[in-house]
Amino acid sequence: MKYLITIFIIFQTSFCEAQQTLPNEEIVFSFKTANAKILTLAKDKRNKYLVYRFGTINKTELEFPNKNLDSWKVFTYSYYFRGGGKQNARMDLDNLWFVNEGFEYLIFSSYNAGDDEISESFEVGLKITNLKTGKETIINGIENSVVGSLQQFRTNNLIKIDYYRID
């Protein structure tokens, strides 16, 4: 029995590391990139904080912000939704961003149902903008690696929503 418990603990720890979460956290949104990086938005299971992590399975390159109640205030969410189907090209755009040390980090997820001229598409990724120079770097995510959704920020009442920004 002790052997099984030990294996369970090792597996659980490995799983949390692979997902870039702590035992008291759950994934809000996550995806992998082509260069084996993982972007994870995680929150405390009791909503004590929201945290962004980016890096590999073995090394977190950036964790932002500090894990406290004020962390919810440093993120802003925006979205645009147009219902329908192919007849009126349904769209669903979701963005979450924060600013850290002169750079804006914008996490995006966009779906377009397409029409006669444009095929259906889904994109996910991270856009990093240097606020001094305006230079942008886009890191595309692998669409079939997505876990969770940014849409929950529409109704969770914990994060500021910008109804006017659409990237």
Coordinates of C-alpha atoms in Angstrom, one line a residue:
M1 CA 0.0 0.0 0.0
K2 CA 2.8 2.4 0.9
Y3 CA 4.3 1.7 -2.6
L4 CA 1.1 2.7 -4.3
I5 CA 0.8 5.9 -2.3
T6 CA 4.4 6.8 -3.1
I7 CA 3.8 6.2 -6.8
F8 CA 0.6 8.3 -6.6
I9 CA 2.5 11.2 -5.0
I10 CA 5.3 11.1 -7.5
F11 CA 2.8 11.0 -10.4
Q12 CA 0.8 13.9 -9.0
T13 CA 3.9 16.0 -8.5
S14 CA 5.1 15.2 -12.0
F15 CA 1.7 16.1 -13.4
C16 CA 1.6 19.4 -11.6
E17 CA 5.1 20.3 -12.8
A18 CA 4.3 19.3 -16.4
Q19 CA 1.2 21.5 -16.2
Q20 CA 3.0 24.3 -14.4
T21 CA 0.6 24.3 -11.5
L22 CA 0.9 23.9 -7.8
P23 CA -1.3 21.4 -5.8
N24 CA -3.6 24.3 -4.7
E25 CA -4.1 25.6 -8.2
E26 CA -6.1 24.7 -11.3
I27 CA -5.5 25.6 -14.9
V28 CA -7.6 28.4 -16.3
F29 CA -6.0 28.4 -19.7
S30 CA -2.9 26.7 -21.1
F31 CA -1.2 25.7 -24.4
K32 CA 2.1 24.5 -25.8
T33 CA 4.2 26.2 -28.4
A34 CA 6.2 24.7 -31.3
N35 CA 9.5 25.2 -29.4
A36 CA 8.3 23.1 -26.4
K37 CA 7.3 26.0 -24.2
I38 CA 4.1 26.0 -22.1
L39 CA 2.0 29.0 -21.3
T40 CA -0.2 28.6 -18.3
L41 CA -2.7 30.8 -16.6
A42 CA -3.5 29.2 -13.2
K43 CA -5.6 30.3 -10.3
D44 CA -5.8 29.3 -6.7
K45 CA -8.7 26.9 -6.2
R46 CA -10.3 29.4 -3.8
N47 CA -9.7 32.3 -6.2
K48 CA -7.0 33.8 -3.9
Y49 CA -4.8 34.7 -7.0
L50 CA -4.3 34.4 -10.7
V51 CA -0.8 33.7 -12.1
Y52 CA 0.8 33.6 -15.5
R53 CA 3.7 31.2 -16.1
F54 CA 5.7 30.6 -19.2
G55 CA 8.6 28.2 -19.8
T56 CA 9.4 24.6 -20.2
I57 CA 8.4 21.6 -18.2
N58 CA 11.7 21.9 -16.3
K59 CA 12.1 25.7 -16.0
T60 CA 9.6 28.5 -15.5
E61 CA 11.1 31.5 -17.4
L62 CA 8.5 34.0 -16.3
E63 CA 6.0 33.9 -13.4
F64 CA 3.8 37.0 -13.0
P65 CA 2.6 38.5 -10.6
N66 CA 3.1 37.7 -7.0
K67 CA 0.5 35.3 -5.7
N68 CA -1.9 37.5 -3.8
L69 CA -5.4 38.9 -4.1
D70 CA -4.1 42.0 -5.9
S71 CA -2.9 39.7 -8.7
W72 CA -6.4 39.8 -10.3
K73 CA -6.1 43.6 -10.7
V74 CA -3.0 43.4 -12.9
F75 CA -4.8 41.5 -15.7
T76 CA -7.3 42.9 -18.2
Y77 CA -9.7 40.9 -20.4
S78 CA -11.4 41.8 -23.6
Y79 CA -13.6 39.9 -25.9
Y80 CA -15.8 40.1 -29.0
F81 CA -18.4 37.6 -29.9
R82 CA -20.5 37.5 -33.0
G83 CA -23.0 34.6 -33.1
G84 CA -24.3 32.7 -36.1
G85 CA -22.7 30.2 -38.4
K86 CA -21.1 30.3 -41.7
Q87 CA -23.9 32.6 -43.0
N88 CA -22.6 35.5 -40.9
A89 CA -19.1 34.3 -40.1
R90 CA -19.3 33.6 -36.4
M91 CA -16.4 35.0 -34.5
D92 CA -15.2 34.7 -30.9
L93 CA -12.1 36.7 -29.9
D94 CA -10.7 36.6 -26.4
N95 CA -7.7 38.5 -25.0
L96 CA -6.1 38.7 -21.6
W97 CA -3.1 41.0 -21.0
F98 CA -0.8 42.4 -18.4
V99 CA 2.2 44.8 -18.4
N100 CA 5.5 43.8 -16.8
E101 CA 8.8 45.7 -17.0
G102 CA 8.0 47.7 -20.1
F103 CA 6.4 44.8 -22.0
E104 CA 2.8 44.0 -22.6
Y105 CA 1.9 40.3 -22.7
L106 CA -1.3 39.6 -24.6
I107 CA -2.7 36.1 -24.5
F108 CA -5.1 35.5 -27.4
S109 CA -7.6 32.9 -28.5
S110 CA -9.6 33.5 -31.7
Y111 CA -12.2 31.5 -33.6
N112 CA -13.7 32.3 -37.0
A113 CA -16.4 30.1 -38.4
G114 CA -15.4 31.2 -41.9
D115 CA -17.6 31.8 -45.0
D116 CA -17.4 31.3 -48.7
E117 CA -14.2 33.2 -49.0
I118 CA -12.4 32.4 -45.7
S119 CA -12.1 29.0 -44.2
E120 CA -12.8 28.2 -40.5
S121 CA -9.9 29.0 -38.3
F122 CA -8.7 28.8 -34.7
E123 CA -5.6 30.6 -33.4
V124 CA -4.1 30.8 -29.9
G125 CA -0.9 32.4 -28.8
L126 CA 1.0 35.2 -27.0
K127 CA 1.8 38.6 -28.4
I128 CA 4.6 40.4 -26.6
T129 CA 4.9 44.2 -27.3
N130 CA 7.9 46.3 -26.2
L131 CA 6.0 49.4 -25.1
K132 CA 9.0 51.7 -25.8
T133 CA 9.8 50.6 -29.3
G134 CA 6.4 49.1 -30.4
K135 CA 8.2 46.0 -31.6
E136 CA 5.9 42.9 -31.4
T137 CA 6.8 39.3 -31.1
I138 CA 4.1 36.7 -31.6
I139 CA 4.4 33.2 -30.2
N140 CA 1.8 30.9 -31.8
G141 CA 0.3 28.1 -29.7
I142 CA -0.5 24.6 -30.9
E143 CA -4.3 24.6 -31.2
N144 CA -4.8 20.9 -30.2
S145 CA -2.8 21.5 -26.9
V146 CA -5.2 24.0 -25.5
V147 CA -6.6 23.3 -22.0
G148 CA -9.3 25.5 -20.6
S149 CA -10.7 28.8 -21.9
L150 CA -10.4 32.5 -21.5
Q151 CA -14.2 32.9 -21.8
Q152 CA -14.7 32.3 -18.0
F153 CA -13.4 35.8 -17.5
R154 CA -16.6 37.2 -19.0
T155 CA -18.5 36.3 -15.9
N156 CA -16.2 35.6 -13.0
N157 CA -16.3 39.2 -11.7
L158 CA -12.7 39.0 -10.5
I159 CA -11.0 40.7 -13.4
K160 CA -11.3 44.0 -15.2
I161 CA -13.0 43.9 -18.6
D162 CA -12.1 46.3 -21.4
Y163 CA -15.1 46.4 -23.7
Y164 CA -13.5 48.7 -26.2
R165 CA -10.2 46.9 -27.0
I166 CA -10.2 44.3 -29.8
D167 CA -6.9 43.1 -31.0

